[in-house]
């Protein structure tokens, strides 16, 4: 009898391991919009997808502030567009405060932990230098955040001195099983 339960446990663990391995993200569209050209210069904003759906994302913002940036808000918006009932996430975060006390916001910390090694804006305010984000291949987005499968519209608004200065938006496809083919 014990062997029967042990076998069921092994099969269940094998199935769960297979599901976790099959998680992934495909970047389908990306748009950078510079709102204030006197504050930033958008030097680069692009992504490359090869035949194996491995993305590389590059963003370089040259700062022209009259003084260092000491207050910055980030408004994150996600919407699952391939679902009968629209699922939405919307949150606004104080970037300077978060960078000082990262453990106090678990949602933003999960996003930050994914991307911090690919950018140079990984310190607390003030910011008085150019900002770059250069991803290497295959960012492990799916392993860190438990989202339902589907296509998501996302948008991030960067608000500095109470004005929207930069918008990064696009479409990502998140999958957590093997129903989506990688070479579509």
Tab-separated table of C-alpha atoms in Angstrom:
chain	number	residue	atom	x	y	z
A	1	UNK	CA	0.000	0.000	0.000
A	2	UNK	CA	2.836	2.387	0.847
A	3	UNK	CA	4.490	1.671	-2.518
A	4	UNK	CA	1.273	2.693	-4.302
A	5	UNK	CA	1.248	6.127	-2.624
A	6	UNK	CA	4.963	6.525	-3.219
A	7	UNK	CA	4.459	5.814	-6.938
A	8	UNK	CA	1.595	8.339	-7.131
A	9	UNK	CA	3.804	10.927	-5.404
A	10	UNK	CA	6.652	10.292	-7.875
A	11	UNK	CA	4.282	10.645	-10.860
A	12	UNK	CA	2.827	13.861	-9.428
A	13	UNK	CA	6.285	15.358	-8.834
A	14	UNK	CA	7.377	14.376	-12.357
A	15	UNK	CA	4.286	16.088	-13.807
A	16	UNK	CA	4.835	19.251	-11.752
A	17	UNK	CA	8.500	19.396	-12.752
A	18	UNK	CA	7.493	19.147	-16.412
A	19	UNK	CA	4.994	21.991	-16.064
A	20	UNK	CA	7.531	24.239	-14.352
A	21	UNK	CA	10.118	23.610	-17.061
A	22	UNK	CA	7.692	24.602	-19.808
A	23	UNK	CA	7.144	28.154	-18.555
A	24	UNK	CA	8.220	31.021	-20.763
A	25	UNK	CA	7.611	34.446	-22.244
A	26	UNK	CA	7.569	35.652	-25.830
A	27	UNK	CA	7.905	39.373	-26.473
A	28	UNK	CA	5.518	40.197	-29.332
A	29	UNK	CA	5.671	43.992	-29.523
A	30	UNK	CA	7.549	46.811	-27.851
A	31	UNK	CA	7.161	50.574	-28.077
A	32	UNK	CA	9.115	53.316	-26.357
A	33	UNK	CA	7.587	56.771	-26.248
A	34	UNK	CA	9.542	59.767	-25.124
A	35	UNK	CA	7.223	62.442	-23.703
A	36	UNK	CA	9.752	65.071	-22.629
A	37	UNK	CA	12.633	65.486	-25.088
A	38	UNK	CA	14.226	68.188	-22.946
A	39	UNK	CA	14.574	65.696	-20.103
A	40	UNK	CA	15.634	62.531	-21.975
A	41	UNK	CA	17.049	61.481	-25.290
A	42	UNK	CA	15.985	58.014	-26.405
A	43	UNK	CA	19.246	56.642	-27.762
A	44	UNK	CA	18.053	53.067	-28.291
A	45	UNK	CA	14.869	51.046	-27.838
A	46	UNK	CA	14.635	47.751	-29.673
A	47	UNK	CA	14.322	44.035	-29.316
A	48	UNK	CA	15.584	41.169	-31.435
A	49	UNK	CA	13.950	37.757	-31.721
A	50	UNK	CA	15.792	34.985	-33.496
A	51	UNK	CA	14.391	31.711	-34.869
A	52	UNK	CA	14.441	30.140	-31.404
A	53	UNK	CA	12.365	32.983	-29.882
A	54	UNK	CA	15.254	34.200	-27.774
A	55	UNK	CA	14.828	37.896	-27.184
A	56	UNK	CA	17.368	40.582	-26.563
A	57	UNK	CA	15.997	43.916	-25.373
A	58	UNK	CA	18.024	47.128	-25.369
A	59	UNK	CA	17.048	50.514	-23.958
A	60	UNK	CA	19.345	53.506	-23.541
A	61	UNK	CA	18.045	56.818	-22.147
A	62	UNK	CA	20.382	59.797	-22.044
A	63	UNK	CA	19.410	62.132	-19.196
A	64	UNK	CA	19.455	65.913	-19.493
A	65	UNK	CA	18.074	66.914	-16.091
A	66	UNK	CA	18.857	70.339	-14.698
A	67	UNK	CA	19.364	68.609	-11.364
A	68	UNK	CA	19.632	64.953	-10.295
A	69	UNK	CA	16.403	62.940	-10.257
A	70	UNK	CA	15.268	62.660	-6.645
A	71	UNK	CA	11.646	61.643	-7.140
A	72	UNK	CA	10.372	59.091	-9.608
A	73	UNK	CA	7.104	57.181	-9.764
A	74	UNK	CA	6.556	54.038	-11.813
A	75	UNK	CA	3.037	53.150	-12.863
A	76	UNK	CA	2.775	49.519	-14.038
A	77	UNK	CA	-0.271	48.296	-15.939
A	78	UNK	CA	-0.926	44.760	-17.172
A	79	UNK	CA	-4.045	43.448	-18.883
A	80	UNK	CA	-4.650	39.869	-19.991
A	81	UNK	CA	-6.256	40.300	-23.401
A	82	UNK	CA	-6.883	36.630	-24.233
A	83	UNK	CA	-9.327	35.953	-21.431
A	84	UNK	CA	-13.126	36.173	-21.392
A	85	UNK	CA	-13.140	38.369	-18.282
A	86	UNK	CA	-10.405	41.029	-18.522
A	87	UNK	CA	-7.802	40.559	-15.809
A	88	UNK	CA	-6.032	43.806	-14.952
A	89	UNK	CA	-3.195	44.834	-12.702
A	90	UNK	CA	-2.407	48.472	-12.046
A	91	UNK	CA	0.018	49.773	-9.461
A	92	UNK	CA	1.982	52.969	-8.845
A	93	UNK	CA	5.278	52.801	-6.989
A	94	UNK	CA	7.745	55.339	-5.614
A	95	UNK	CA	11.004	54.207	-7.239
A	96	UNK	CA	13.303	56.157	-4.908
A	97	UNK	CA	11.584	54.812	-1.802
A	98	UNK	CA	11.537	51.279	-3.205
A	99	UNK	CA	15.256	51.313	-3.986
A	100	UNK	CA	15.977	52.189	-0.334
A	101	UNK	CA	13.573	49.622	1.175
A	102	UNK	CA	13.091	46.839	-1.364
A	103	UNK	CA	11.733	44.243	1.056
A	104	UNK	CA	8.626	46.315	1.819
A	105	UNK	CA	7.035	45.772	-1.603
A	106	UNK	CA	7.027	42.127	-2.647
A	107	UNK	CA	5.246	42.678	-5.992
A	108	UNK	CA	7.713	45.257	-7.278
A	109	UNK	CA	10.622	43.293	-5.765
A	110	UNK	CA	9.709	40.301	-7.942
A	111	UNK	CA	9.884	42.425	-11.100
A	112	UNK	CA	13.064	44.130	-9.939
A	113	UNK	CA	14.817	40.846	-9.090
A	114	UNK	CA	14.253	39.684	-12.661
A	115	UNK	CA	15.771	42.746	-14.317
A	116	UNK	CA	18.284	44.274	-11.882
A	117	UNK	CA	21.319	42.527	-13.335
A	118	UNK	CA	20.593	43.933	-16.803
A	119	UNK	CA	20.489	47.645	-15.908
A	120	UNK	CA	22.625	50.334	-14.353
A	121	UNK	CA	19.809	52.097	-12.452
A	122	UNK	CA	20.135	49.637	-9.601
A	123	UNK	CA	20.823	52.088	-6.791
A	124	UNK	CA	18.737	54.549	-4.815
A	125	UNK	CA	18.136	58.143	-5.854
A	126	UNK	CA	19.531	60.528	-6.948
A	127	UNK	CA	20.035	59.576	-10.596
A	128	UNK	CA	22.365	61.850	-12.524
A	129	UNK	CA	23.615	59.497	-15.228
A	130	UNK	CA	22.348	57.822	-18.395
A	131	UNK	CA	20.128	54.792	-17.880
A	132	UNK	CA	20.569	51.617	-19.849
A	133	UNK	CA	18.869	48.267	-19.909
A	134	UNK	CA	20.586	45.554	-21.901
A	135	UNK	CA	19.144	42.113	-21.543
A	136	UNK	CA	21.045	39.026	-22.249
A	137	UNK	CA	19.252	36.092	-23.760
A	138	UNK	CA	16.139	34.630	-22.129
A	139	UNK	CA	15.158	36.639	-19.073
A	140	UNK	CA	13.613	34.234	-16.521
A	141	UNK	CA	10.339	36.178	-16.220
A	142	UNK	CA	8.065	33.139	-16.023
A	143	UNK	CA	9.890	31.457	-13.176
A	144	UNK	CA	9.390	34.390	-10.844
A	145	UNK	CA	5.813	35.589	-11.376
A	146	UNK	CA	2.764	33.271	-11.352
A	147	UNK	CA	0.639	34.624	-14.233
A	148	UNK	CA	-2.091	32.770	-16.154
A	149	UNK	CA	-1.170	31.863	-19.742
A	150	UNK	CA	-2.122	34.301	-22.489
A	151	UNK	CA	-1.269	37.568	-24.204
A	152	UNK	CA	-0.753	40.585	-21.974
A	153	UNK	CA	-0.758	44.250	-22.830
A	154	UNK	CA	1.709	46.040	-20.585
A	155	UNK	CA	2.580	49.647	-20.039
A	156	UNK	CA	4.979	51.398	-17.696
A	157	UNK	CA	4.759	55.141	-17.177
A	158	UNK	CA	7.792	56.873	-15.681
A	159	UNK	CA	6.695	59.973	-13.767
A	160	UNK	CA	9.412	62.410	-12.668
A	161	UNK	CA	8.634	65.707	-10.911
A	162	UNK	CA	4.899	64.905	-11.225
A	163	UNK	CA	5.059	64.707	-15.045
A	164	UNK	CA	5.046	61.657	-17.295
A	165	UNK	CA	8.448	61.663	-19.014
A	166	UNK	CA	8.676	58.217	-20.646
A	167	UNK	CA	6.360	55.320	-21.567
A	168	UNK	CA	7.388	51.743	-22.310
A	169	UNK	CA	4.570	49.553	-23.658
A	170	UNK	CA	4.068	46.341	-25.563
A	171	UNK	CA	2.604	42.866	-25.758
A	172	UNK	CA	4.044	39.761	-24.136
A	173	UNK	CA	2.776	36.216	-24.393
A	174	UNK	CA	3.195	34.216	-21.220
A	175	UNK	CA	2.779	30.460	-21.239
A	176	UNK	CA	3.050	27.935	-18.472
A	177	UNK	CA	2.479	24.720	-20.383
A	178	UNK	CA	3.440	23.181	-23.712
A	179	UNK	CA	0.304	24.275	-25.601
A	180	UNK	CA	2.045	27.245	-27.244
A	181	UNK	CA	4.590	26.442	-29.918
A	182	UNK	CA	7.796	28.401	-29.628
A	183	UNK	CA	8.333	29.019	-33.346
A	184	UNK	CA	5.067	30.785	-34.234
